[in-house]
Structure formats: structure tokens, C-alpha cells
Coordinates of C-alpha atoms in Angstrom, one line a residue:
Chain A
M1 CA -37.9 -86.7 -51.1
Q2 CA -34.4 -88.0 -51.5
S3 CA -33.9 -91.5 -50.1
T4 CA -31.4 -90.3 -47.4
E5 CA -34.0 -87.8 -46.3
V6 CA -36.6 -90.5 -45.9
L7 CA -34.2 -92.9 -44.2
K8 CA -33.3 -90.3 -41.6
T9 CA -36.9 -90.0 -40.4
I10 CA -37.3 -93.7 -39.7
P11 CA -36.7 -94.8 -36.1
L12 CA -35.0 -98.0 -37.4
F13 CA -32.2 -95.9 -38.9
N14 CA -32.2 -93.2 -36.2
G15 CA -28.8 -94.1 -34.8
L16 CA -27.0 -94.1 -38.2
T17 CA -24.2 -91.7 -39.2
E18 CA -24.4 -89.6 -42.4
Q19 CA -21.9 -92.1 -44.0
Q20 CA -24.0 -95.1 -43.0
L21 CA -27.1 -93.4 -44.4
T22 CA -25.2 -92.8 -47.7
D23 CA -24.1 -96.4 -47.8
L24 CA -27.7 -97.6 -47.3
A25 CA -29.1 -95.2 -49.9
R26 CA -26.7 -96.7 -52.4
I27 CA -28.3 -100.2 -52.1
I28 CA -31.8 -98.8 -52.2
A29 CA -33.9 -99.1 -55.4
E30 CA -37.0 -96.8 -56.0
R31 CA -40.1 -98.8 -56.8
N32 CA -43.4 -97.3 -57.8
F33 CA -46.8 -98.9 -57.6
K34 CA -50.1 -97.8 -59.0
K35 CA -53.2 -97.6 -56.9
G36 CA -54.5 -101.2 -56.5
E37 CA -51.3 -102.8 -57.6
N38 CA -49.9 -105.8 -55.6
I39 CA -46.5 -105.3 -54.0
F40 CA -45.9 -108.8 -52.7
A41 CA -48.0 -111.9 -51.8
E42 CA -48.1 -114.1 -48.7
G43 CA -45.4 -116.8 -49.1
D44 CA -43.2 -114.9 -51.5
D45 CA -39.5 -115.0 -50.7
G46 CA -38.6 -112.2 -48.3
V47 CA -36.0 -110.8 -50.7
G48 CA -36.1 -107.3 -49.2
F49 CA -38.2 -104.8 -47.4
Y50 CA -39.8 -101.5 -48.3
I51 CA -39.9 -98.0 -47.0
L52 CA -42.9 -96.1 -48.1
A53 CA -42.0 -92.6 -49.3
E54 CA -45.3 -91.5 -50.7
G55 CA -48.8 -93.0 -50.9
Q56 CA -50.5 -95.6 -48.8
V57 CA -50.1 -99.4 -48.5
K58 CA -52.3 -102.1 -47.0
I59 CA -51.0 -105.3 -45.5
Y60 CA -53.7 -108.0 -45.5
K61 CA -54.4 -111.7 -45.3
L62 CA -56.9 -113.7 -47.3
S63 CA -59.3 -116.0 -45.5
V64 CA -60.0 -119.4 -46.9
E65 CA -63.1 -117.9 -48.5
G66 CA -60.9 -115.3 -50.2
K67 CA -62.1 -112.5 -47.8
E68 CA -59.6 -109.7 -47.2
Q69 CA -58.5 -109.1 -43.6
I70 CA -56.5 -105.9 -43.3
L71 CA -53.8 -106.1 -40.7
H72 CA -52.2 -102.7 -41.1
I73 CA -52.3 -99.6 -43.3
F74 CA -49.0 -97.8 -43.7
G75 CA -48.4 -94.2 -44.6
P76 CA -45.3 -92.2 -45.8
G77 CA -42.1 -92.7 -43.7
E78 CA -43.0 -96.2 -42.5
P79 CA -41.0 -99.3 -43.3
F80 CA -42.9 -102.5 -43.9
A81 CA -42.0 -106.2 -44.0
E82 CA -38.7 -105.5 -42.3
A83 CA -39.2 -107.9 -39.4
A84 CA -39.8 -110.9 -41.8
V85 CA -36.9 -109.9 -44.0
F86 CA -34.4 -109.5 -41.2
T87 CA -35.2 -113.0 -40.0
G88 CA -35.0 -114.4 -43.5
R89 CA -38.6 -115.6 -43.7
S90 CA -41.1 -115.4 -46.5
F91 CA -43.6 -112.5 -46.5
P92 CA -46.3 -113.4 -43.9
A93 CA -49.1 -111.5 -45.7
Y94 CA -50.1 -109.6 -48.9
A95 CA -49.3 -105.9 -49.6
D96 CA -51.2 -103.7 -52.1
A97 CA -50.8 -100.0 -52.9
M98 CA -54.0 -98.2 -51.9
Q99 CA -52.9 -95.0 -53.7
N100 CA -50.2 -94.4 -56.2
S101 CA -47.1 -95.1 -54.0
K102 CA -43.5 -94.5 -54.2
T103 CA -41.3 -96.9 -52.2
F104 CA -37.7 -97.5 -51.5
F105 CA -36.8 -101.2 -51.7
L106 CA -33.9 -102.5 -49.5
P107 CA -32.7 -105.9 -50.9
R108 CA -31.9 -108.3 -48.1
Q109 CA -28.7 -109.7 -49.7
A110 CA -27.1 -106.3 -50.3
F111 CA -28.1 -105.3 -46.7
V112 CA -26.4 -108.4 -45.3
E113 CA -23.2 -107.6 -47.2
L114 CA -23.3 -104.1 -46.0
I115 CA -23.4 -105.3 -42.4
E116 CA -20.7 -107.8 -43.0
A117 CA -18.4 -105.0 -44.3
N118 CA -19.6 -102.5 -41.7
P119 CA -20.8 -104.1 -38.4
S120 CA -21.2 -100.7 -36.8
L121 CA -24.2 -100.2 -39.0
A122 CA -25.9 -103.2 -37.3
M123 CA -24.7 -102.1 -33.9
N124 CA -26.2 -98.6 -34.4
M125 CA -29.5 -100.1 -35.5
L126 CA -29.6 -102.5 -32.6
G127 CA -28.9 -99.5 -30.3
A128 CA -31.7 -97.5 -31.8
L129 CA -34.2 -100.4 -31.6
S130 CA -33.1 -101.2 -28.0
M131 CA -33.7 -97.6 -26.9
R132 CA -37.1 -97.4 -28.6
L133 CA -38.1 -100.7 -26.9
K134 CA -37.1 -99.3 -23.5
K135 CA -39.1 -96.2 -24.2
F136 CA -42.1 -98.3 -25.3
A137 CA -41.8 -100.6 -22.3
G138 CA -41.9 -97.5 -20.1
M139 CA -45.0 -96.2 -21.8
I140 CA -46.8 -99.6 -21.5
E141 CA -45.9 -99.7 -17.8
A142 CA -47.2 -96.2 -17.3
L143 CA -50.4 -96.9 -19.2
S144 CA -51.0 -100.4 -17.7
L145 CA -50.3 -99.7 -14.0
K146 CA -53.6 -98.0 -13.8
E147 CA -55.8 -101.0 -14.7
V148 CA -53.6 -104.1 -14.6
P149 CA -53.4 -104.4 -10.8
G150 CA -57.2 -104.6 -10.7
R151 CA -57.4 -107.2 -13.5
L152 CA -54.6 -109.3 -11.8
A153 CA -56.5 -109.2 -8.5
S154 CA -59.7 -110.5 -10.2
H155 CA -57.7 -113.2 -11.9
L156 CA -56.1 -114.3 -8.6
L157 CA -59.5 -114.4 -6.9
L158 CA -60.9 -116.5 -9.8
L159 CA -58.0 -118.9 -9.6
S160 CA -58.5 -119.3 -5.9
E161 CA -62.2 -120.0 -6.3
Q162 CA -61.6 -122.5 -9.1
Q163 CA -59.0 -124.4 -7.1
G164 CA -61.0 -124.1 -3.8
S165 CA -58.0 -122.8 -1.9
S166 CA -56.2 -119.6 -0.9
D167 CA -52.9 -121.2 -1.8
F168 CA -52.6 -122.3 -5.4
P169 CA -50.2 -122.4 -8.4
L170 CA -50.6 -120.1 -11.4
N171 CA -51.8 -122.3 -14.2
I172 CA -50.0 -120.4 -16.9
S173 CA -46.5 -118.8 -17.3
K174 CA -46.0 -115.2 -16.2
T175 CA -45.3 -114.3 -19.8
Q176 CA -48.7 -115.7 -20.8
L177 CA -50.4 -114.1 -17.8
A178 CA -48.8 -110.7 -18.7
S179 CA -50.2 -111.0 -22.3
L180 CA -53.6 -112.1 -20.9
L181 CA -53.8 -109.0 -18.7
G182 CA -52.6 -106.6 -21.4
T183 CA -49.1 -105.9 -20.2
I184 CA -45.5 -107.0 -20.3
P185 CA -43.7 -109.5 -18.0
E186 CA -41.5 -106.7 -16.6
T187 CA -44.5 -104.7 -15.4
L188 CA -46.3 -107.8 -14.1
S189 CA -43.3 -108.6 -12.0
R190 CA -43.4 -105.2 -10.5
I191 CA -47.1 -105.5 -9.7
F192 CA -46.5 -108.9 -8.0
N193 CA -43.7 -107.3 -6.0
R194 CA -46.0 -104.6 -4.8
L195 CA -48.8 -107.0 -4.0
N196 CA -46.3 -108.9 -1.9
S197 CA -44.8 -105.9 -0.1
K198 CA -48.2 -104.4 0.6
G199 CA -49.4 -107.7 2.2
Y200 CA -52.1 -108.7 -0.3
I201 CA -50.4 -111.9 -1.2
E202 CA -47.4 -114.0 -0.6
S203 CA -45.9 -115.4 -3.8
S204 CA -42.8 -117.2 -4.8
G205 CA -42.2 -118.6 -8.2
P206 CA -45.5 -119.9 -9.6
R207 CA -47.2 -120.3 -6.2
V208 CA -49.5 -117.6 -4.8
K209 CA -51.1 -117.4 -1.4
I210 CA -53.9 -114.9 -0.8
V211 CA -53.3 -113.2 2.5
D212 CA -55.7 -110.2 2.4
R213 CA -58.8 -111.4 0.4
E214 CA -60.8 -108.3 1.2
G215 CA -58.0 -106.1 0.0
L216 CA -57.8 -108.0 -3.3
E217 CA -61.5 -107.7 -3.7
A218 CA -61.3 -103.9 -3.2
L219 CA -58.5 -103.8 -5.8
A220 CA -60.5 -106.0 -8.2
S221 CA -63.6 -103.7 -7.9
G222 CA -61.6 -100.6 -8.4
E223 CA -62.5 -99.3 -4.9
E224 CA -58.8 -99.3 -4.0
K225 CA -55.7 -98.6 -6.0
L226 CA -52.4 -100.3 -5.6
Chain B
M1 CA -28.0 -121.7 -15.1
Q2 CA -25.7 -122.2 -18.1
S3 CA -25.1 -119.1 -20.2
T4 CA -26.8 -120.5 -23.3
E5 CA -29.9 -121.2 -21.1
V6 CA -29.9 -117.6 -19.9
L7 CA -29.3 -116.2 -23.4
K8 CA -32.3 -118.2 -24.8
T9 CA -34.7 -116.6 -22.4
I10 CA -33.8 -113.0 -23.4
P11 CA -36.0 -111.3 -26.0
L12 CA -32.9 -109.7 -27.5
F13 CA -31.7 -113.1 -28.5
N14 CA -35.0 -114.7 -29.3
G15 CA -34.4 -115.2 -32.9
L16 CA -31.0 -116.9 -32.7
T17 CA -30.2 -120.4 -33.8
E18 CA -28.6 -122.9 -31.4
Q19 CA -25.3 -122.3 -33.3
Q20 CA -25.5 -118.6 -32.9
L21 CA -26.3 -119.0 -29.2
T22 CA -23.2 -121.2 -28.8
D23 CA -21.1 -118.6 -30.6
L24 CA -22.4 -115.9 -28.3
A25 CA -21.8 -118.0 -25.2
R26 CA -18.2 -118.4 -26.2
I27 CA -17.4 -114.6 -26.0
I28 CA -19.3 -114.3 -22.7
A29 CA -17.4 -113.9 -19.4
E30 CA -19.1 -114.7 -16.0
R31 CA -18.7 -111.8 -13.6
N32 CA -19.9 -111.9 -10.0
F33 CA -20.6 -109.0 -7.7
K34 CA -21.2 -108.8 -4.0
K35 CA -24.1 -107.1 -2.5
G36 CA -23.4 -103.3 -2.6
E37 CA -20.5 -103.6 -5.1
N38 CA -20.3 -101.2 -8.0
I39 CA -20.5 -102.7 -11.5
F40 CA -19.9 -99.6 -13.6
A41 CA -20.0 -95.8 -13.2
E42 CA -21.5 -93.1 -15.3
G43 CA -19.1 -92.0 -17.9
D44 CA -17.1 -95.2 -18.0
D45 CA -16.3 -96.6 -21.4
G46 CA -19.2 -98.8 -22.6
V47 CA -16.9 -101.7 -23.2
G48 CA -19.6 -104.3 -23.0
F49 CA -23.0 -105.0 -21.6
Y50 CA -24.3 -107.4 -18.9
I51 CA -27.0 -110.0 -18.6
L52 CA -28.1 -110.6 -15.0
A53 CA -28.3 -114.4 -14.3
E54 CA -28.9 -114.2 -10.6
G55 CA -29.4 -111.4 -8.0
Q56 CA -30.6 -107.8 -8.4
V57 CA -29.0 -104.7 -9.9
K58 CA -29.9 -101.1 -9.6
I59 CA -29.2 -98.5 -12.2
Y60 CA -29.0 -94.9 -10.8
K61 CA -27.8 -91.4 -11.3
L62 CA -26.2 -89.1 -8.7
S63 CA -27.6 -85.6 -8.3
V64 CA -25.2 -82.7 -7.9
E65 CA -25.8 -83.1 -4.1
G66 CA -24.8 -86.7 -4.4
K67 CA -28.3 -88.0 -3.9
E68 CA -29.1 -91.3 -5.6
Q69 CA -31.9 -91.4 -8.1
I70 CA -32.8 -95.0 -9.1
L71 CA -33.8 -95.3 -12.7
H72 CA -34.4 -99.0 -12.9
I73 CA -34.0 -102.2 -10.9
F74 CA -33.2 -105.4 -12.9
G75 CA -33.8 -109.0 -12.0
P76 CA -32.6 -112.3 -13.3
G77 CA -32.9 -112.8 -17.1
E78 CA -32.6 -109.1 -17.9
P79 CA -29.8 -107.5 -19.9
F80 CA -28.6 -104.0 -18.9
A81 CA -26.6 -101.2 -20.6
E82 CA -27.0 -102.9 -24.0
A83 CA -28.5 -99.8 -25.7
A84 CA -25.5 -97.7 -24.7
V85 CA -23.0 -100.4 -25.6
F86 CA -24.6 -101.1 -29.1
T87 CA -24.3 -97.4 -30.0
G88 CA -20.7 -97.2 -28.7
R89 CA -21.4 -94.6 -26.0
S90 CA -20.1 -94.5 -22.4
F91 CA -22.3 -95.8 -19.6
P92 CA -25.1 -93.2 -19.0
A93 CA -25.6 -94.1 -15.3
Y94 CA -24.2 -96.1 -12.4
A95 CA -24.9 -99.8 -11.7
D96 CA -24.6 -101.5 -8.3
A97 CA -25.4 -105.0 -7.2
M98 CA -28.3 -104.9 -4.7
Q99 CA -27.8 -108.6 -3.8
N100 CA -25.0 -111.0 -4.5
S101 CA -25.3 -111.2 -8.3
K102 CA -24.1 -113.4 -11.1
T103 CA -23.8 -111.7 -14.5
F104 CA -22.7 -112.6 -18.0
F105 CA -20.5 -109.9 -19.5
L106 CA -20.6 -109.5 -23.3
P107 CA -17.6 -107.5 -24.5
R108 CA -18.5 -105.0 -27.2
Q109 CA -15.4 -105.7 -29.4
A110 CA -15.8 -109.4 -29.5
F111 CA -19.5 -108.9 -30.3
V112 CA -18.7 -106.6 -33.2
E113 CA -16.2 -109.2 -34.5
L114 CA -18.9 -111.9 -34.2
I115 CA -21.3 -109.9 -36.3
E116 CA -18.7 -109.1 -38.9
A117 CA -18.0 -112.9 -39.3
N118 CA -21.7 -113.8 -39.1
P119 CA -24.1 -111.0 -40.1
S120 CA -27.1 -113.3 -39.8
L121 CA -26.6 -113.0 -36.1
A122 CA -27.3 -109.3 -36.3
M123 CA -30.1 -109.8 -38.8
N124 CA -31.9 -112.2 -36.4
M125 CA -31.5 -109.8 -33.5
L126 CA -32.8 -107.0 -35.7
G127 CA -35.8 -109.2 -36.6
A128 CA -36.5 -110.2 -33.0
L129 CA -36.3 -106.5 -31.8
S130 CA -38.5 -105.3 -34.8
M131 CA -41.2 -107.9 -34.0
R132 CA -41.1 -107.0 -30.3
L133 CA -41.4 -103.3 -31.2
K134 CA -44.4 -104.0 -33.4
K135 CA -46.0 -106.0 -30.5
F136 CA -45.3 -103.2 -28.1
A137 CA -46.7 -100.5 -30.5
G138 CA -49.9 -102.5 -30.8
M139 CA -50.2 -102.7 -27.0
I140 CA -49.6 -99.0 -26.6
E141 CA -52.2 -98.3 -29.2
A142 CA -54.8 -100.6 -27.5
L143 CA -54.0 -99.0 -24.1
S144 CA -53.9 -95.4 -25.2
L145 CA -56.9 -95.4 -27.6
K146 CA -59.1 -95.3 -24.4
E147 CA -57.8 -92.0 -23.0
V148 CA -55.7 -90.3 -25.6
P149 CA -58.6 -89.0 -27.8
G150 CA -60.0 -87.2 -24.8
R151 CA -56.6 -85.7 -24.0
L152 CA -56.1 -84.7 -27.6
A153 CA -59.5 -83.0 -27.7
S154 CA -58.7 -81.0 -24.5
H155 CA -55.3 -80.0 -26.0
L156 CA -57.0 -78.8 -29.3
L157 CA -59.6 -76.8 -27.4
L158 CA -56.8 -75.2 -25.3
L159 CA -54.8 -74.3 -28.4
S160 CA -57.9 -72.8 -30.0
E161 CA -58.5 -70.7 -26.9
Q162 CA -54.9 -69.5 -26.7
Q163 CA -54.8 -68.5 -30.4
G164 CA -58.3 -67.0 -30.3
S165 CA -59.4 -68.9 -33.4
S166 CA -61.0 -72.2 -34.5
D167 CA -58.4 -72.5 -37.2
F168 CA -54.8 -72.7 -35.9
P169 CA -51.5 -74.4 -36.4
L170 CA -50.2 -77.1 -34.0
N171 CA -47.3 -75.4 -32.1
I172 CA -45.2 -78.6 -31.8
S173 CA -44.4 -81.5 -34.0
K174 CA -46.7 -84.6 -34.0
T175 CA -43.9 -86.6 -32.5
Q176 CA -43.7 -84.2 -29.6
L177 CA -47.5 -84.1 -29.3
A178 CA -47.7 -87.9 -29.2
S179 CA -45.1 -87.9 -26.4
L180 CA -47.0 -85.2 -24.5
L181 CA -50.2 -87.1 -24.7
G182 CA -48.6 -90.4 -23.7
T183 CA -48.8 -92.3 -27.0
I184 CA -46.8 -92.9 -30.1
P185 CA -46.9 -91.0 -33.5
E186 CA -48.5 -93.9 -35.3
T187 CA -51.5 -94.0 -32.8
L188 CA -51.8 -90.2 -32.8
S189 CA -52.1 -90.2 -36.6
R190 CA -54.9 -92.8 -36.4
I191 CA -56.7 -90.6 -33.9
F192 CA -56.4 -87.6 -36.1
N193 CA -57.8 -89.6 -39.0
R194 CA -60.8 -90.6 -36.9
L195 CA -61.4 -87.0 -35.7
N196 CA -61.4 -86.0 -39.3
S197 CA -63.6 -88.7 -40.6
K198 CA -66.1 -88.3 -37.8
G199 CA -66.4 -84.6 -38.5
Y200 CA -64.9 -83.2 -35.3
I201 CA -62.1 -81.4 -37.1
E202 CA -60.5 -80.8 -40.5
S203 CA -56.8 -81.1 -40.4
S204 CA -54.1 -81.2 -42.9
G205 CA -50.4 -81.2 -42.0
P206 CA -49.9 -79.0 -39.0
R207 CA -53.1 -77.0 -39.4
V208 CA -56.2 -77.9 -37.5
K209 CA -59.7 -76.4 -37.9
I210 CA -62.3 -77.2 -35.2
V211 CA -65.6 -78.1 -36.9
D212 CA -67.7 -79.6 -34.1
R213 CA -66.7 -77.7 -30.9
E214 CA -69.4 -79.3 -28.8
G215 CA -68.4 -82.7 -29.9
L216 CA -64.8 -82.1 -29.0
E217 CA -65.9 -80.8 -25.6
A218 CA -67.9 -84.0 -25.0
L219 CA -64.8 -86.0 -25.9
A220 CA -62.6 -83.9 -23.6
S221 CA -65.0 -84.4 -20.7
G222 CA -65.2 -88.1 -21.3
E223 CA -69.0 -87.9 -22.0
E224 CA -68.4 -89.2 -25.5
K225 CA -65.9 -91.8 -26.8
L226 CA -64.3 -91.7 -30.2

């Protein structure tokens, strides 16, 4: 595949014009790796990121005993190490080719210069990522609304028991609580709002007061749905 | 709240340095809206986006009969219309204040100039969004691995029946299929790989051959898990 063809298929570059794709293709270098070959090591300078055109790449960490912990396996059409490279950090893990692999390497410095000369490139990428994030947030909400209300109800009942009162403060931030329950803060807020409006609890800021304990117990056991 | 304080709490600006936050705060204009007041209309030029500091804002479309369809309700700390503004499009919907609201307005043109002068601002934002996307993709995977294999099994059995054969092509792209099943292409690929390695199917590219029909039926009915 030509590099512009590969670039086009990547969500990161979804919003780019033909001209911007051509500009990007110009700073890209093809790099090939044999099966088993190392691509970068943890701690190496994040001098650029890769787009896998053919083959398979594993990203892994090494434990203190030297044991390999695979974090991710990438296939054709996927970029890797881009988040670290954007933020200018060193590579946070190792990457090895698991098969003979063809990659396109995007050097950080040339990419920065391209954005400087052509900020609309960055704007279009920010737009594409923002839209993808919105879509993903919507999916997480749809997926997690089924189970998270029950888990939140259990959590609130547990907190109430631990603190020996129906009126208690949350002991962690809502962002941490969202993560604990397997959802995102936006969805958690929406669930709190519904628990309030349906009369299960009264909450404001970090304080929660349980109003309908039996209702919460029914939610927690799955007998009732929010 | 000060504008830099609000900016700091927004995931979009998570990766920014203090200096970059100060630069951003300089191009921001406070705009206040009364309860019920319109903020922008569908089709208006996307001249800038908003960050809600206080209050509540609804984003909605109007049907041909003039009926309001609410797409989203935003609360304090949330940006809105940023995706449209990044990509330079007009506003895709209406926005009204549902309560007296304080917003920070980020004009597109000044933002583009800031990126031009300081591409690392864009790089840090791209980094923060990329990391959030990775996190969201991981959550979608964790949430959807529970139910998507069963839904995929049902879908494959249905296709096989429609086409009167155990060996048939998928009639839509894997991206469309992922969306239909409520997951993302990355997770769908992983599920296909597992179905192959566990001997349920043999698939390559768009072709699927059902090898273990009873197994697929058990997955589809929820009797078995992948």
C-alpha cells in the first residue's frame, strides 16, 4: 500500500484533506523490521511514532525479573506510540515485530514543523479525535448504563454501612468513583441525577443521603432497573 | 472560577503546561447567557467553541415540524461545539442556556494563530486526546467483550441462513459490523481471532466459514461464553 492510502484509513488522520495527506506522506519514512526485531525500547527518546502497514507488532514491558508483559498487539493500519510522541515523552514500553513488518515512521520534529506551517492540519486532527471521543463516550454510556447503576447502588449501601449513617460523604472523587465502577464521569453524573430525580437519594456535591434504602437494595441486587 | 482553573479541569487541555494555559486564557472571552437564551443556531458559522463554567446548556435539533430533539445536556466544566469548530464547520445544532450560564468562549481564529506560534500546544492536546481515546477504547473492549461475542455469533448464524451456506462473505465492512454490534473495530477483530483460534469459524478477510455450528448456537444463546 502507498503511504497516503494507509494514512487515509487511520482515524487519527480521518479529517485531513488530500493536500494535508500528501504533506504528511512527504515526511514519512518507510522502515521495515524482521520477525523478532526490536523497534524501540522503554526509555528511548520518543523521536517519532509508527504506523503499521503490514505485519504485527507487540508492545510490552519487562518485569524486574525480565519477564515480558504484553500490553498490546497491533495489526495493519494501526498507529503506535503516537500518544507518547505527541506529548514529547520517551517511549513508555518496548516494541518488537512479531512478523516481518512494514511501518511508516513519522518523525516528531518534522511533524511539529508541519503543524507550525499549517495549523489547520492540527485543527483537523483535533476535530477527528474529538468526534471519535464523543462517539466512544456515547458507546461507553450505552454499554455501562445497564450495569453501573446497580454497582453504584451497592457502593452507596456499603459506604452507608461503613460510616454507620444514611447521610455521608463520598470518600473519593467522582472521577475516581467513575473509574472504580467501570464508567466515565459524564455517565456517572447522569446516573446520580437519575437516582436523585427518582427519589432514591438526595445528593449535592460529595454528600449523599439515602432516602429509599429498599429501592437502592433492589437496584443493587438487579431486581430493579434504573 | 478563574478561566485557567476551569481550563485545567477539562480533559481536552489536560496535557498543557501552565504557560500554555495562560496563553489560552488570554484569548478567551467570558460570555454570559440568561436562562432560555440562545447561544448559537444550527448552520451559524463555527467561529469558536464554548466551555461551560457555570449553569446548564442544552444542544438540540429542530424537526421539520419545529419539535425540539435534545442531543445533549452539558454541565459545568464541559466544552461544547469544539469538534465542529476544530474542523472549521458550521454549528451542527442549536444551543440554549437552560439556567443562567457563564461560559468561556474560545475564538477559532485566535486559537489557530496560537497553534501556529506554538505548535507544542497542539501536540500536547493531540497527546491528551490520544491517551483518552486509548483509555476509552480499553473500557469499550472490557464492557463489550461480555455481550458482543454472543451477538456476533447470532449475526453469523443469521447470515449463514440467509445465504443458505456455511461458507459466506460478510455483507458489510468490519467497521460497519462493529458499529452494528455496539463495539469498535479493534475489539471486533480480537473476537474474530478468538472465534478462529477456538475452532468456531475459519475466517479470512470478508469470508467466514462456520466450522462448529452448535458451538456458535451456544454462544448466541448465552449458554457458553467465549
